[in-house]
Amino acid sequence: MKKFNTDAITDIGVKKSVNQDALLLKQAHSTAVGDICFGCLCDGMGGLSAGEIASSALVHRMDEWFRVELPGLLSRPDFTESLSEDPSCENIYLRQVEKNWDYIVNEMNVRLQKYGMQKGIRIGTTIVAILVIENDYIIMNVGDSRAYRCSDEECDLLTHDHSYVQQQMDMGRMTQEEAKVSDKKSVLLQCVGASEEVVPSFYYGKCGDNNKYLLCSDGLWRRMEEKEIISMLQRKQALEAMTNLVKKRGETDNISGLVIAV
């Protein structure tokens, strides 16, 4: 059985009275596809009311999907037949996972909007999620919570922020240095629960040897360089060390991260 080494942390930080981040980590084994690891992290919107309700509700729904819906997906006979007939369809499960996650995100967007209207508040959350099946992965993100893939030498950002400053950088109107100090660096183009329409981004890939996948909220990544992430992930209690570092650097947001080592 493949062994995934995992770790997670969530910290209220030095200023906030409520932790609006939520996360989960799960492992399982399927006779159809092998070993599975699932991680999900949500950052309730700090500028919106009851952000912790949005993040916890979405994490709960993703947990329900993992426990209730994923086993049925992995046991579908038509998928097994397709795999035996065409081995190139090795990602057929992950393609269905993409459809599931897209549905869930839009379902929860509607539910959270309705809840907000009933309470007279705006409510929203980011999400970044990863599912690893043996040596294949799928990642989804909405907002500015991120996923990185790290080895002993490299750290690659796998996701693309749905934020105003990222949009400006994509258009060549802002440099990375300007984005870091912009007063609009926390403005999101979309989040679950506070957007009219949500279009998640999806990413696929193969797991390399000794790769580590880091999912984190902006409270963790915003005050760290990628080269620092590489060195930190080689330590014991890496996430705790990262959290303490960004606190020392003045981070006031909630701080959350999870790591899956394959």
mmCIF file of C-alpha atoms in Angstrom, residues 99-220:
data_model
loop_
_atom_site.group_PDB
_atom_site.id
_atom_site.type_symbol
_atom_site.label_atom_id
_atom_site.label_comp_id
_atom_site.label_asym_id
_atom_site.label_seq_id
_atom_site.Cartn_x
_atom_site.Cartn_y
_atom_site.Cartn_z
ATOM 1 C CA LYS A 99 -17.192 17.346 -13.146
ATOM 2 C CA ASN A 100 -18.110 16.482 -9.554
ATOM 3 C CA TRP A 101 -16.081 19.318 -8.066
ATOM 4 C CA ASP A 102 -17.360 21.865 -10.581
ATOM 5 C CA TYR A 103 -20.916 20.872 -9.676
ATOM 6 C CA ILE A 104 -20.215 21.079 -5.937
ATOM 7 C CA VAL A 105 -18.602 24.523 -6.170
ATOM 8 C CA ASN A 106 -21.537 25.934 -8.117
ATOM 9 C CA GLU A 107 -24.049 24.158 -5.880
ATOM 10 C CA MET A 108 -22.403 25.667 -2.797
ATOM 11 C CA ASN A 109 -22.175 29.078 -4.465
ATOM 12 C CA VAL A 110 -25.970 29.102 -4.768
ATOM 13 C CA ARG A 111 -26.526 27.718 -1.264
ATOM 14 C CA LEU A 112 -24.206 30.239 0.376
ATOM 15 C CA GLN A 113 -25.758 33.108 -1.578
ATOM 16 C CA LYS A 114 -29.217 32.051 -0.383
ATOM 17 C CA TYR A 115 -27.970 31.796 3.192
ATOM 18 C CA GLY A 116 -26.429 35.245 2.950
ATOM 19 C CA MET A 117 -29.626 36.765 1.586
ATOM 20 C CA GLN A 118 -31.654 35.207 4.396
ATOM 21 C CA LYS A 119 -29.268 36.638 6.992
ATOM 22 C CA GLY A 120 -28.733 39.948 5.218
ATOM 23 C CA ILE A 121 -24.976 39.403 4.886
ATOM 24 C CA ARG A 122 -22.392 38.621 2.202
ATOM 25 C CA ILE A 123 -20.623 35.331 2.674
ATOM 26 C CA GLY A 124 -17.853 33.725 0.650
ATOM 27 C CA THR A 125 -14.802 31.499 0.618
ATOM 28 C CA THR A 126 -11.860 30.477 -1.521
ATOM 29 C CA ILE A 127 -11.038 26.831 -2.143
ATOM 30 C CA VAL A 128 -8.023 24.823 -3.209
ATOM 31 C CA ALA A 129 -8.280 21.025 -3.378
ATOM 32 C CA ILE A 130 -6.147 18.100 -4.506
ATOM 33 C CA LEU A 131 -6.914 14.452 -5.154
ATOM 34 C CA VAL A 132 -4.004 12.070 -5.690
ATOM 35 C CA ILE A 133 -4.782 8.629 -7.122
ATOM 36 C CA GLU A 134 -1.576 6.584 -7.052
ATOM 37 C CA ASN A 135 0.715 8.757 -9.241
ATOM 38 C CA ASP A 136 -1.870 11.049 -10.851
ATOM 39 C CA TYR A 137 -3.358 14.207 -9.378
ATOM 40 C CA ILE A 138 -6.062 16.773 -10.013
ATOM 41 C CA ILE A 139 -6.075 20.208 -8.381
ATOM 42 C CA MET A 140 -8.851 22.801 -8.297
ATOM 43 C CA ASN A 141 -8.815 26.388 -7.100
ATOM 44 C CA VAL A 142 -11.146 29.346 -6.761
ATOM 45 C CA GLY A 143 -9.765 32.591 -5.352
ATOM 46 C CA ASP A 144 -6.217 33.040 -4.047
ATOM 47 C CA SER A 145 -5.604 29.929 -1.964
ATOM 48 C CA ARG A 146 -2.720 28.139 -3.649
ATOM 49 C CA ALA A 147 -1.145 24.768 -4.444
ATOM 50 C CA TYR A 148 2.613 24.299 -4.821
ATOM 51 C CA ARG A 149 4.640 21.265 -5.906
ATOM 52 C CA CYS A 150 8.035 21.099 -4.245
ATOM 53 C CA SER A 151 11.124 18.915 -4.459
ATOM 54 C CA ASP A 152 14.479 19.370 -2.749
ATOM 55 C CA GLU A 153 15.538 21.753 -5.536
ATOM 56 C CA GLU A 154 12.393 23.368 -6.943
ATOM 57 C CA CYS A 155 9.074 24.826 -5.888
ATOM 58 C CA ASP A 156 6.463 25.336 -8.593
ATOM 59 C CA LEU A 157 3.217 27.237 -8.158
ATOM 60 C CA LEU A 158 0.583 25.013 -9.766
ATOM 61 C CA THR A 159 -2.462 27.258 -9.397
ATOM 62 C CA HIS A 160 -3.327 30.684 -10.805
ATOM 63 C CA ASP A 161 -4.891 33.236 -8.458
ATOM 64 C CA HIS A 162 -8.318 34.616 -9.277
ATOM 65 C CA SER A 163 -7.411 38.054 -7.972
ATOM 66 C CA TYR A 164 -7.288 41.641 -9.184
ATOM 67 C CA VAL A 165 -3.503 41.913 -8.842
ATOM 68 C CA GLN A 166 -2.941 38.628 -10.702
ATOM 69 C CA GLN A 167 -5.184 39.871 -13.505
ATOM 70 C CA GLN A 168 -3.180 43.097 -13.689
ATOM 71 C CA MET A 169 0.093 41.153 -13.811
ATOM 72 C CA ASP A 170 -1.293 38.907 -16.557
ATOM 73 C CA MET A 171 -2.119 42.032 -18.571
ATOM 74 C CA GLY A 172 1.332 43.517 -18.015
ATOM 75 C CA ARG A 173 -0.054 46.421 -15.997
ATOM 76 C CA MET A 174 1.566 45.505 -12.682
ATOM 77 C CA THR A 175 4.818 43.883 -11.600
ATOM 78 C CA GLN A 176 5.059 41.203 -8.942
ATOM 79 C CA GLU A 177 6.727 43.708 -6.623
ATOM 80 C CA GLU A 178 3.886 46.191 -7.150
ATOM 81 C CA ALA A 179 1.316 43.462 -6.543
ATOM 82 C CA LYS A 180 2.847 42.627 -3.162
ATOM 83 C CA VAL A 181 2.272 46.152 -1.850
ATOM 84 C CA SER A 182 -0.947 46.978 -3.700
ATOM 85 C CA ASP A 183 -3.889 48.028 -1.543
ATOM 86 C CA LYS A 184 -5.984 45.760 -3.787
ATOM 87 C CA LYS A 185 -3.926 42.609 -3.247
ATOM 88 C CA SER A 186 -6.787 40.939 -1.357
ATOM 89 C CA VAL A 187 -9.461 41.756 -3.952
ATOM 90 C CA LEU A 188 -10.725 38.548 -5.565
ATOM 91 C CA LEU A 189 -12.319 38.199 -8.981
ATOM 92 C CA GLN A 190 -14.386 35.265 -7.765
ATOM 93 C CA CYS A 191 -15.077 33.267 -4.634
ATOM 94 C CA VAL A 192 -17.647 30.662 -3.647
ATOM 95 C CA GLY A 193 -20.767 32.292 -2.232
ATOM 96 C CA ALA A 194 -20.145 35.903 -3.227
ATOM 97 C CA SER A 195 -19.879 35.643 -7.023
ATOM 98 C CA GLU A 196 -22.696 35.575 -9.552
ATOM 99 C CA GLU A 197 -20.874 32.801 -11.394
ATOM 100 C CA VAL A 198 -17.962 30.619 -10.295
ATOM 101 C CA VAL A 199 -15.589 29.054 -12.821
ATOM 102 C CA PRO A 200 -13.019 26.888 -11.022
ATOM 103 C CA SER A 201 -9.592 26.275 -12.534
ATOM 104 C CA PHE A 202 -8.392 22.668 -12.850
ATOM 105 C CA TYR A 203 -4.897 21.264 -13.220
ATOM 106 C CA TYR A 204 -3.702 17.714 -13.891
ATOM 107 C CA GLY A 205 -0.328 16.090 -13.520
ATOM 108 C CA LYS A 206 1.884 13.157 -12.594
ATOM 109 C CA CYS A 207 3.482 12.893 -9.186
ATOM 110 C CA GLY A 208 7.260 12.856 -9.313
ATOM 111 C CA ASP A 209 9.492 11.006 -6.888
ATOM 112 C CA ASN A 210 9.757 12.688 -3.493
ATOM 113 C CA ASN A 211 7.371 15.486 -4.453
ATOM 114 C CA LYS A 212 5.538 17.396 -1.757
ATOM 115 C CA TYR A 213 2.286 19.218 -2.444
ATOM 116 C CA LEU A 214 1.571 22.283 -0.319
ATOM 117 C CA LEU A 215 -1.918 23.782 -0.204
ATOM 118 C CA CYS A 216 -2.166 27.063 1.682
ATOM 119 C CA SER A 217 -4.189 30.178 2.333
ATOM 120 C CA ASP A 218 -2.810 33.620 1.496
ATOM 121 C CA GLY A 219 -1.979 34.087 5.164
ATOM 122 C CA LEU A 220 0.804 31.540 4.695
#
